[in-house]
XYZ file of C-alpha atoms in Angstrom:
715
model
C 181.278 130.312 92.218
C 177.447 130.089 92.625
C 175.882 127.776 95.258
C 173.737 124.923 93.922
C 170.849 126.042 96.129
C 170.743 129.544 94.619
C 169.891 130.498 91.066
C 169.864 133.924 89.370
C 166.496 135.082 88.198
C 166.192 138.558 86.682
C 169.462 139.553 88.234
C 168.585 138.295 91.716
C 169.775 135.193 93.461
C 166.789 133.040 94.771
C 166.779 129.666 96.542
C 165.406 126.830 94.407
C 162.694 125.920 97.000
C 161.183 129.385 96.749
C 160.931 129.036 93.032
C 159.214 125.666 93.381
C 156.815 127.064 95.977
C 155.791 129.854 93.641
C 155.108 127.379 90.912
C 153.036 125.254 93.293
C 150.994 128.247 94.396
C 150.471 129.255 90.805
C 149.377 125.773 89.792
C 147.125 125.491 92.888
C 145.386 128.759 92.119
C 145.083 127.769 88.486
C 143.612 124.441 89.560
C 141.095 126.116 91.848
C 140.097 128.512 89.100
C 139.845 125.686 86.606
C 137.838 123.639 89.108
C 135.525 126.552 89.765
C 135.055 127.109 86.047
C 134.412 123.393 85.555
C 131.963 123.280 88.463
C 130.163 126.365 87.108
C 129.942 124.730 83.688
C 128.637 121.497 85.199
C 126.205 123.488 87.338
C 124.783 125.017 84.165
C 124.817 121.779 82.182
C 123.455 119.325 84.785
C 119.738 119.818 85.313
C 117.717 118.405 88.178
C 116.396 115.080 86.836
C 112.987 113.591 87.486
C 112.772 112.084 90.941
C 113.039 108.312 91.273
C 109.406 107.272 91.060
C 109.495 104.722 93.876
C 110.810 107.315 96.328
C 107.870 109.587 95.619
C 105.294 106.889 96.293
C 103.110 106.811 99.367
C 101.354 103.888 100.985
C 97.698 103.281 100.137
C 95.586 102.290 103.154
C 92.640 99.893 103.020
C 89.865 100.100 105.610
C 86.772 98.186 106.672
C 83.400 99.815 105.979
C 83.606 101.958 109.137
C 86.622 103.800 107.709
C 88.483 103.312 110.995
C 89.587 99.695 111.326
C 92.389 98.989 108.892
C 92.568 95.819 106.797
C 96.023 96.488 105.392
C 97.849 98.522 102.792
C 99.439 98.548 99.345
C 102.820 100.060 98.647
C 105.838 100.106 96.403
C 107.667 101.485 99.425
C 105.800 101.691 102.709
C 105.724 105.442 103.162
C 103.350 108.076 104.478
C 104.690 111.594 104.018
C 104.002 114.177 106.715
C 104.578 117.929 106.841
C 107.327 119.468 108.977
C 104.882 120.571 111.662
C 104.121 116.858 112.283
C 107.821 116.032 112.807
C 108.897 116.995 116.359
C 111.936 119.200 116.940
C 113.648 116.286 118.704
C 113.529 114.197 115.513
C 114.839 117.059 113.393
C 117.696 117.675 115.815
C 118.506 113.967 116.095
C 118.771 113.542 112.325
C 121.110 116.548 112.071
C 123.212 115.306 115.001
C 123.497 111.841 113.452
C 124.027 112.630 109.789
C 125.174 116.236 109.215
C 126.103 118.536 112.086
C 126.899 121.391 109.727
C 123.556 121.046 107.953
C 122.330 124.534 108.824
C 125.636 126.212 107.739
C 126.897 124.186 104.755
C 125.864 124.840 101.174
C 124.867 121.296 100.342
C 128.390 119.858 100.459
C 130.905 119.996 103.308
C 134.578 119.531 102.450
C 135.633 119.918 106.092
C 133.128 117.257 107.035
C 134.617 114.837 104.512
C 138.110 115.279 105.998
C 136.760 115.033 109.545
C 134.830 111.845 108.759
C 137.898 110.191 107.270
C 139.913 111.038 110.396
C 137.211 109.933 112.890
C 136.401 106.692 111.105
C 140.093 105.806 111.146
C 140.534 106.483 114.876
C 137.247 105.232 116.439
C 134.669 102.477 116.156
C 131.921 105.009 115.434
C 130.970 105.273 111.780
C 130.526 108.884 110.707
C 129.124 109.651 107.265
C 130.903 112.039 104.922
C 127.821 112.977 102.898
C 125.634 115.855 104.001
C 121.902 115.423 104.510
C 121.402 117.277 101.240
C 123.735 114.855 99.426
C 121.946 111.832 100.891
C 118.579 113.300 99.882
C 119.812 113.944 96.341
C 121.332 110.473 96.022
C 118.143 108.736 97.141
C 115.643 110.940 95.327
C 117.412 111.613 92.031
C 120.348 109.255 91.511
C 121.285 105.601 91.726
C 123.311 103.831 94.411
C 126.228 103.051 92.067
C 129.702 103.919 93.375
C 131.222 105.832 90.449
C 133.041 109.157 90.044
C 130.367 110.367 87.632
C 127.608 109.764 90.184
C 129.641 111.526 92.906
C 130.152 114.578 90.690
C 126.449 114.735 89.855
C 125.624 114.331 93.534
C 127.811 117.286 94.503
C 126.462 119.548 91.749
C 122.829 118.644 92.426
C 123.324 119.109 96.173
C 124.384 122.715 95.614
C 121.475 123.254 93.230
C 118.955 121.816 95.709
C 120.513 123.937 98.476
C 120.022 127.057 96.340
C 116.416 126.196 95.444
C 114.989 124.861 98.723
C 115.080 126.065 102.307
C 116.830 123.973 104.939
C 113.445 123.115 106.412
C 112.176 121.854 103.035
C 115.302 119.757 102.509
C 115.097 118.201 105.971
C 111.376 117.497 105.548
C 111.982 115.789 102.202
C 114.882 113.824 103.646
C 112.949 112.525 106.661
C 110.015 111.519 104.446
C 112.264 109.712 101.947
C 115.066 107.936 103.802
C 114.884 104.224 104.669
C 114.635 103.270 108.359
C 114.754 99.486 107.999
C 112.116 96.767 108.460
C 110.253 97.942 105.382
C 109.704 101.471 106.747
C 110.349 104.427 104.452
C 110.064 107.864 106.001
C 109.781 108.905 109.621
C 105.997 108.439 109.905
C 105.998 104.739 109.013
C 109.244 104.246 110.966
C 107.631 105.652 114.098
C 104.619 103.369 113.654
C 106.854 100.363 112.921
C 109.141 100.670 115.933
C 107.012 102.500 118.504
C 103.384 102.055 117.431
C 102.450 105.728 117.181
C 102.729 108.581 114.655
C 105.901 110.637 114.264
C 104.305 113.617 115.999
C 104.457 111.683 119.296
C 108.141 110.731 119.133
C 110.084 111.289 122.361
C 113.725 112.376 122.546
C 115.058 108.810 123.044
C 112.839 107.493 120.243
C 114.022 110.254 117.927
C 117.655 109.478 118.723
C 117.054 105.769 118.135
C 115.494 106.382 114.696
C 118.366 108.709 113.767
C 120.768 105.952 114.820
C 119.100 103.425 112.522
C 119.409 105.699 109.440
C 123.173 105.128 109.241
C 122.829 101.371 108.669
C 119.296 99.944 108.974
C 120.475 96.336 108.865
C 123.419 96.696 111.256
C 121.416 98.793 113.710
C 118.217 96.729 113.467
C 116.779 96.583 117.005
C 114.931 93.362 116.155
C 118.075 91.552 114.994
C 120.169 89.510 117.379
C 122.666 91.891 118.996
C 121.165 94.848 117.174
C 120.397 96.858 120.312
C 123.920 96.357 121.644
C 125.333 97.629 118.361
C 123.011 100.628 118.454
C 124.017 101.890 121.867
C 127.331 103.616 121.043
C 125.921 105.479 118.056
C 122.755 106.284 120.015
C 124.923 108.008 122.636
C 126.799 109.799 119.841
C 123.492 111.173 118.538
C 122.390 112.360 121.975
C 125.743 114.096 122.528
C 125.371 115.831 119.177
C 121.907 117.017 120.173
C 123.361 118.416 123.397
C 126.156 120.184 121.514
C 123.594 121.871 119.261
C 121.537 123.036 122.225
C 118.598 120.767 121.460
C 119.176 118.828 124.680
C 120.307 120.098 128.092
C 122.883 118.323 130.228
C 120.294 116.952 132.626
C 118.299 115.252 129.859
C 121.512 113.997 128.267
C 122.472 112.273 131.510
C 118.937 110.871 131.825
C 118.765 109.357 128.333
C 122.361 108.304 127.669
C 123.086 104.604 127.765
C 119.446 103.524 127.741
C 117.549 102.769 124.529
C 113.788 103.358 124.393
C 111.372 100.423 124.383
C 110.535 99.051 120.935
C 107.152 97.481 120.223
C 106.938 93.845 119.190
C 108.004 93.327 115.594
C 104.959 93.357 113.364
C 104.295 90.790 110.651
C 106.203 92.045 107.652
C 103.877 90.398 105.154
C 100.654 92.360 104.841
C 99.029 89.510 102.883
C 99.366 86.954 105.666
C 96.280 85.173 107.014
C 92.675 85.355 105.779
C 92.821 89.142 105.259
C 95.249 88.601 102.377
C 92.291 87.404 100.302
C 90.455 90.638 101.080
C 93.419 92.755 99.994
C 93.893 90.762 96.798
C 90.189 91.158 95.982
C 90.350 94.904 96.674
C 93.384 95.287 94.440
C 91.648 93.397 91.636
C 88.457 95.459 91.856
C 90.444 98.706 91.965
C 91.852 97.672 88.593
C 88.346 97.053 87.248
C 87.470 100.595 88.391
C 90.333 101.823 86.153
C 92.756 102.799 88.896
C 96.327 102.120 87.738
C 98.825 99.949 89.604
C 100.851 103.094 90.288
C 97.850 104.749 91.936
C 96.939 101.687 93.976
C 100.453 100.869 95.173
C 101.965 104.313 95.434
C 99.243 106.946 95.312
C 98.696 107.330 99.046
C 94.995 106.543 98.601
C 92.468 105.766 101.311
C 90.198 102.878 100.260
C 87.062 102.184 102.280
C 85.656 98.738 101.502
C 82.258 97.122 102.014
C 83.731 94.554 104.427
C 82.176 94.854 107.871
C 84.723 94.605 110.696
C 82.450 92.636 113.039
C 81.086 90.319 110.364
C 84.526 89.561 108.919
C 85.856 88.593 112.338
C 82.733 86.485 112.877
C 83.344 84.677 109.581
C 86.931 83.793 110.480
C 85.902 82.653 113.953
C 83.000 80.534 112.668
C 85.212 78.702 110.180
C 87.968 78.155 112.748
C 85.433 76.874 115.286
C 83.324 74.538 113.130
C 85.808 73.288 110.547
C 87.134 69.908 111.761
C 90.776 69.935 112.799
C 93.549 67.922 111.214
C 92.145 67.839 107.666
C 94.893 69.725 105.817
C 93.335 69.240 102.380
C 89.922 70.532 103.429
C 89.010 73.977 102.097
C 86.269 76.250 103.418
C 84.756 79.346 101.854
C 82.257 81.830 103.244
C 80.780 84.902 101.569
C 78.177 87.224 103.044
C 76.256 89.851 101.045
C 73.743 92.507 102.040
C 70.472 91.997 100.118
C 69.357 95.007 98.141
C 72.783 96.641 97.888
C 75.242 93.943 96.792
C 77.740 94.965 99.482
C 80.057 92.075 100.332
C 80.140 92.206 104.128
C 82.440 89.253 104.817
C 84.597 86.895 102.784
C 86.691 83.930 103.865
C 88.670 82.439 101.005
C 91.225 80.403 102.943
C 93.348 80.431 106.129
C 96.499 82.051 104.730
C 96.922 83.871 101.418
C 100.708 83.511 101.614
C 100.526 79.717 101.619
C 97.872 79.488 98.901
C 96.462 82.238 96.717
C 93.432 80.152 95.690
C 90.417 82.084 96.922
C 87.721 79.427 97.304
C 85.120 82.143 97.844
C 85.555 83.331 94.261
C 86.490 80.082 92.506
C 83.796 78.062 90.765
C 82.685 74.856 92.472
C 79.696 72.579 91.819
C 76.904 74.053 93.978
C 74.830 70.853 94.089
C 71.200 71.265 95.102
C 71.658 74.870 96.245
C 71.040 75.554 92.539
C 67.494 74.187 92.956
C 66.448 77.574 94.347
C 66.650 78.952 90.806
C 64.561 76.060 89.535
C 61.886 77.084 92.045
C 62.025 80.651 90.673
C 61.809 79.316 87.117
C 58.806 77.137 87.947
C 56.899 79.975 89.604
C 57.666 82.279 86.685
C 56.492 79.565 84.282
C 53.078 79.324 85.899
C 53.622 76.586 88.468
C 52.911 77.069 92.143
C 54.295 75.605 95.349
C 51.345 73.231 95.323
C 51.963 71.995 91.778
C 52.431 68.249 91.781
C 55.672 66.707 90.509
C 56.899 63.163 90.106
C 59.216 62.308 92.974
C 59.391 58.618 92.162
C 62.772 56.925 92.276
C 64.216 55.716 90.028
C 62.865 58.022 87.340
C 63.579 57.407 83.665
C 63.271 60.350 81.305
C 64.714 60.577 77.831
C 67.141 57.708 78.332
C 68.408 59.006 81.680
C 67.870 57.277 85.003
C 67.760 59.481 88.080
C 67.556 58.340 91.675
C 66.833 59.969 94.981
C 69.705 59.523 97.387
C 70.789 60.627 100.819
C 68.457 61.640 103.631
C 65.555 59.815 102.056
C 67.601 56.642 101.753
C 66.739 56.445 98.077
C 63.076 56.839 98.937
C 60.519 57.053 96.190
C 58.166 59.914 97.081
C 55.612 59.522 94.305
C 53.576 62.642 93.613
C 54.793 65.618 95.679
C 54.121 69.360 95.595
C 56.955 71.684 94.614
C 57.195 72.967 98.211
C 57.755 69.429 99.509
C 60.230 68.668 96.743
C 62.253 71.715 97.861
C 62.056 70.892 101.555
C 63.242 67.305 101.039
C 65.525 68.155 98.070
C 63.957 65.459 95.893
C 66.109 65.077 92.788
C 63.592 63.266 90.633
C 60.926 65.915 91.230
C 63.251 68.634 89.926
C 64.260 66.518 86.951
C 60.577 66.018 86.222
C 60.080 69.787 86.572
C 62.668 70.475 83.858
C 61.004 67.976 81.557
C 57.580 69.486 82.148
C 58.657 73.133 81.786
C 60.035 72.222 78.381
C 56.928 70.239 77.421
C 59.221 67.302 76.764
C 62.025 69.487 75.358
C 64.729 69.108 78.008
C 66.894 71.923 76.663
C 63.996 74.380 76.754
C 63.129 73.429 80.338
C 66.745 73.609 81.515
C 67.199 77.018 79.860
C 64.346 78.346 81.997
C 66.307 77.349 85.104
C 69.441 79.041 83.747
C 67.484 82.171 82.850
C 66.170 82.367 86.413
C 69.700 81.955 87.803
C 70.894 84.787 85.574
C 67.988 86.975 86.688
C 69.004 86.353 90.293
C 72.551 87.509 89.648
C 74.642 84.549 88.473
C 76.862 86.260 85.854
C 76.131 85.724 82.179
C 79.738 84.609 81.710
C 79.056 81.724 84.112
C 75.621 80.837 82.710
C 76.980 80.672 79.163
C 79.297 77.835 80.212
C 76.491 75.658 81.604
C 74.891 73.266 79.143
C 71.070 73.141 79.467
C 70.507 69.494 80.298
C 68.085 67.447 82.351
C 70.211 67.613 85.525
C 70.747 71.389 85.430
C 68.788 72.015 88.700
C 71.115 69.597 90.524
C 74.007 72.067 90.223
C 76.452 70.034 88.145
C 78.384 73.045 86.765
C 80.798 75.302 88.733
C 79.545 78.518 90.331
C 81.464 80.505 92.957
C 80.193 80.960 96.530
C 80.345 84.717 95.883
C 77.923 84.453 92.972
C 75.656 81.984 94.786
C 75.440 84.326 97.781
C 74.515 87.202 95.500
C 71.890 85.108 93.698
C 70.232 84.264 97.017
C 70.554 87.914 98.125
C 68.319 88.850 95.186
C 65.623 86.462 96.434
C 65.988 87.828 99.975
C 65.592 91.382 98.643
C 62.193 90.633 97.153
C 63.601 90.014 93.684
C 65.687 93.196 93.506
C 69.082 92.410 91.997
C 72.223 94.401 92.734
C 75.701 93.574 91.458
C 78.054 92.642 94.282
C 80.857 95.070 95.110
C 83.632 95.571 97.668
C 84.849 99.179 97.132
C 82.726 101.807 98.883
C 84.866 104.921 98.517
C 88.332 106.059 97.418
C 89.952 109.354 98.433
C 93.422 110.772 97.894
C 95.851 112.159 100.455
C 93.979 115.465 100.533
C 90.661 113.648 101.164
C 89.443 114.487 97.662
C 86.851 111.903 96.650
C 88.003 109.928 93.607
C 85.284 107.270 93.614
C 82.080 106.455 95.480
C 79.956 103.387 94.868
C 76.351 103.905 93.886
C 74.143 100.852 94.303
C 71.804 100.223 91.395
C 69.020 97.700 91.800
C 66.698 96.104 89.270
C 63.472 94.239 89.907
C 64.785 91.122 88.190
C 62.303 88.695 89.792
C 58.738 89.637 90.640
C 57.971 90.243 94.309
C 55.376 87.473 94.379
C 57.734 84.911 92.872
C 60.453 85.939 95.323
C 58.030 85.725 98.265
C 56.942 82.185 97.401
C 60.559 81.136 96.785
C 61.423 82.426 100.255
C 58.530 80.395 101.667
C 59.829 77.220 100.000
C 63.386 77.816 101.240
C 62.169 78.590 104.771
C 60.663 75.109 104.959
C 64.103 73.615 104.341
C 65.446 75.271 107.488
C 62.474 75.643 109.799
C 60.671 72.297 109.547
C 62.716 70.423 112.119
C 64.004 67.053 110.992
C 61.767 67.237 107.922
C 63.997 69.929 106.390
C 67.504 69.139 105.142
C 68.883 72.450 106.490
C 67.562 72.465 110.048
C 71.077 72.940 111.488
C 71.282 76.323 109.745
C 68.463 77.921 111.759
C 69.571 81.278 113.241
C 68.394 83.879 115.737
C 66.551 85.633 112.887
C 64.018 84.338 110.322
C 66.049 82.089 108.027
C 65.671 80.474 104.610
C 68.149 78.456 102.599
C 69.157 75.298 100.816
C 71.661 72.512 101.338
C 73.808 71.130 98.562
C 76.161 68.159 98.265
C 77.587 67.820 94.778
C 78.959 64.702 93.130
C 81.239 64.341 90.142
C 82.288 61.439 87.957
C 80.243 58.757 86.263
C 78.229 55.669 87.222
C 81.331 53.615 87.985
C 83.406 56.329 89.709
C 81.269 58.842 91.594
C 82.811 61.115 94.182
C 81.431 63.796 96.498
C 83.076 66.964 95.182
C 81.679 69.694 97.458
C 79.297 70.375 100.316
C 77.248 73.587 100.662
C 74.735 75.621 102.518
C 73.439 78.875 101.027
C 70.837 80.873 102.883
C 69.661 84.234 104.104
C 67.805 86.255 106.651
C 65.907 89.393 105.624
C 69.124 91.452 105.901
C 72.019 89.113 105.135
C 72.696 86.356 102.556
C 75.547 83.911 103.058
C 77.093 81.004 101.155
C 79.284 78.372 102.821
C 81.213 75.766 100.832
C 83.534 72.865 101.762
C 85.710 70.995 99.268
C 88.988 69.086 99.169
C 92.419 69.268 97.576
C 92.330 70.560 94.023
C 88.674 71.428 94.553
C 87.141 68.350 92.998
C 88.518 65.542 95.147
C 86.334 63.079 97.043
C 84.966 64.271 100.392
C 83.364 60.924 101.192
C 85.460 59.114 103.772
C 87.449 62.307 104.447
C 84.906 64.762 105.834
C 82.539 62.853 108.108
C 79.718 63.506 107.620
C 80.000 65.292 104.286
C 76.379 66.393 103.845
C 75.507 70.013 103.182
C 73.186 69.935 106.165
C 76.068 69.276 108.558
C 79.342 71.241 108.579
C 78.267 73.867 105.995
C 74.931 74.460 107.741
C 76.604 74.572 111.152
C 79.223 77.044 109.888
C 76.438 79.186 108.438
C 74.607 79.165 111.761
C 77.701 79.996 113.842
C 78.588 82.894 111.577
C 75.088 84.328 111.222
C 74.329 84.209 114.947
C 77.491 86.242 115.604
C 76.981 88.626 112.688
C 73.277 89.360 113.136
C 71.601 91.753 115.528
C 68.596 89.922 117.045
C 66.810 93.214 117.644
C 67.155 94.183 113.988
C 66.353 90.984 112.083
C 63.796 92.393 109.682
C 60.934 90.304 108.319
C 60.243 88.256 105.236
C 57.206 89.174 103.141
C 54.216 86.856 103.531
C 53.867 84.142 100.859
C 52.048 85.294 97.729
C 50.481 81.838 97.378
C 50.597 81.979 93.593
C 48.166 79.660 91.849
C 48.963 77.506 88.868
C 48.063 78.789 85.412
C 45.635 76.811 83.291
C 47.194 73.585 82.102
C 50.033 73.820 84.605
C 48.578 71.566 87.308
C 50.618 68.554 86.378
C 49.435 65.016 87.005
C 52.348 62.743 86.124
C 51.811 59.532 84.207
C 52.493 56.240 85.856
C 56.212 55.512 85.771
C 57.598 52.870 83.431
C 58.794 49.912 85.469
C 61.593 47.467 84.790
C 61.074 43.784 83.948
C 61.269 42.718 87.598
C 59.188 45.613 88.917
C 55.554 46.562 89.165
C 53.529 49.639 90.085
C 52.633 50.162 93.700
C 49.014 50.415 94.859
C 48.707 54.130 94.108
C 50.357 53.604 90.716
C 52.886 56.343 91.520
C 56.082 54.296 91.924
C 57.765 51.072 90.879
C 58.477 48.345 93.402
C 60.214 45.007 93.065
C 57.968 42.088 92.168
C 57.754 39.468 94.932
C 58.835 35.978 93.962
C 56.145 33.289 94.081
C 57.846 31.386 96.877
C 58.762 34.351 99.081
C 56.848 36.839 101.103
C 58.508 40.286 101.063
C 59.948 41.220 104.428
C 60.873 44.708 105.635
C 64.362 45.801 104.751
C 66.615 45.828 107.797
C 68.621 48.951 108.572
C 72.330 48.617 108.024
C 73.083 51.366 110.492
C 75.168 53.125 107.904
C 74.748 56.878 107.306
C 72.716 57.703 104.247
C 73.895 59.937 101.478
C 72.367 63.401 101.129
C 69.462 64.057 98.817
C 71.053 66.906 96.898
C 74.279 65.599 95.442
C 74.845 66.765 91.892
C 76.105 64.896 88.860
C 79.480 65.199 87.233
C 80.789 68.574 86.133
C 80.123 67.490 82.565
C 76.532 66.419 81.817
C 76.004 62.786 80.748
C 76.048 62.304 76.956
C 72.547 62.769 75.553
C 71.192 63.028 79.108
C 71.869 59.349 79.729
C 73.333 57.613 82.728
C 72.408 57.478 86.389
C 72.809 60.676 88.346
C 72.005 61.386 91.945
C 71.789 64.269 94.333
C 70.494 65.272 97.673
C 70.402 67.519 100.582
């Protein structure tokens, strides 16, 4: 009788367990062979895909004009790749100790490591990864984060392929430049700057161990999170011990560093667009697009962009606005733009206090410029054969072509009678400039107004803006929107002796290898004759430098200064509101526009900003900024006045004004006055003590139909 545990095979009696073992060995070997064949087939079939684009991007840096002070950066992922010689040995050793202690001996995958990680994670609180550094690098650079068997198989195959194609040093370099370190930092260079405030090349042993700790779980081991440092400590010690085991750290240093994390710098603002500089970055990004750089290049090309913004002047602009702008007026907006005459370089720009809260850049948005637009009417008059001594009708009210215009503001509605163009500019006399338009057109208002618009275009106001302005009687009063940026550039042309240059903000662009990709070349054009520019400067100097007689006396600076106030109004006769308040001016080397408005940009300043005149807060802001931005020993000089003379037939003697039924001409027959009643003797008007409106407020953003209606303006 045969035992149940023994069976005859080929004439021999064998135990059943031996037979089963043989079958198991056979099947195991067959499985290994089949697996090897399958892996070989997959190795041949699976090619290395294109790298994930975002993980190849590098941060683009934006600098002030000195190329040293940094404004900010653009990035898809905030990364700055560095070569292995810029990554200290301590950081290399720490990463290996934290993530893959068999890195230098495995072939891209580590089966023993997988088993060891499963055992350690089950028996301790320390989390140990099962993937090798090569696998992590492959997953991040080439694959997705999905948890599927297919992705795992691809990861294993690609890890072996990468191991066979790259050296260990190349893999570790790629890994440390690619991996995420938390708080928006990709790669070891940005991580070092984020947490410790210095480049990766200066990382100490404790700092290296801390960064290697964070790799495992950037959110859990975030040193800025509540309890984050306490959570880091155990893994930090684990990393240091691994460094000691590998020989990268001796026992004395291990004892010195264990249990004590390095100091982390204060957490930096994670939003690079925060504050006033956000408007600079947005403007840079927009102009880079106009220079035909792609979004991919700007946000991920690792470019170095040097702008025209001057570090000192930009800080002066922000400080001037913060100092002069009245507190507690949440709806009040301020803009400031400063341009270098003769080059078009934008040296400073303040578009608002915080780009994150509002992306409306008031420095580039169109706003009614009020009487600051009169500067172009002066240019037009001089080009048309008038001179600063040409006589204009400054009577108020003035009726031309069905329209009634009054002088308002500093003059208290004063009727000036006949005045020279220079005086009309100094006192910002609305009726004189309306009369000028009428005379330049020989009674054809559209023709006269077009001469003003042509002069504005010559000075640098873009054609696209000019084309939207209807040529009407009140054109010199600045009724149509123009941006502070364009107004500053228009005045810069006058300051440069009539030489126009388009404004710009990008000086130079280089790539990571310092290869020059773009460099700005200033091109100027003699758009306005030198003599006309010189006399325009003389007229605008009188606005600032004539004491109380000039509407812009508060804008006087440490250098020779010229400029013009502006206080624009919008609406109609029954509902007029003060929509904006301006001062635009220049010294020989710097032109600046300052603008104040409210709410949506066209809301009433009267009763909100007190006082609201262009000669107050805007002029004071201009002065505060310019005095900080200018060098008193390098002011430059204005050219002497050309003292142009009027062409034949251009010395205008205005006719006596037409008076209303209850008015009569004054003694000089230059203005209308109320007729006295037979029973009363006229007495002097008593002062009300109320502040007067400025003399350069502009009419509504839409011109009155057929030039009719009452419009006012002032200084």
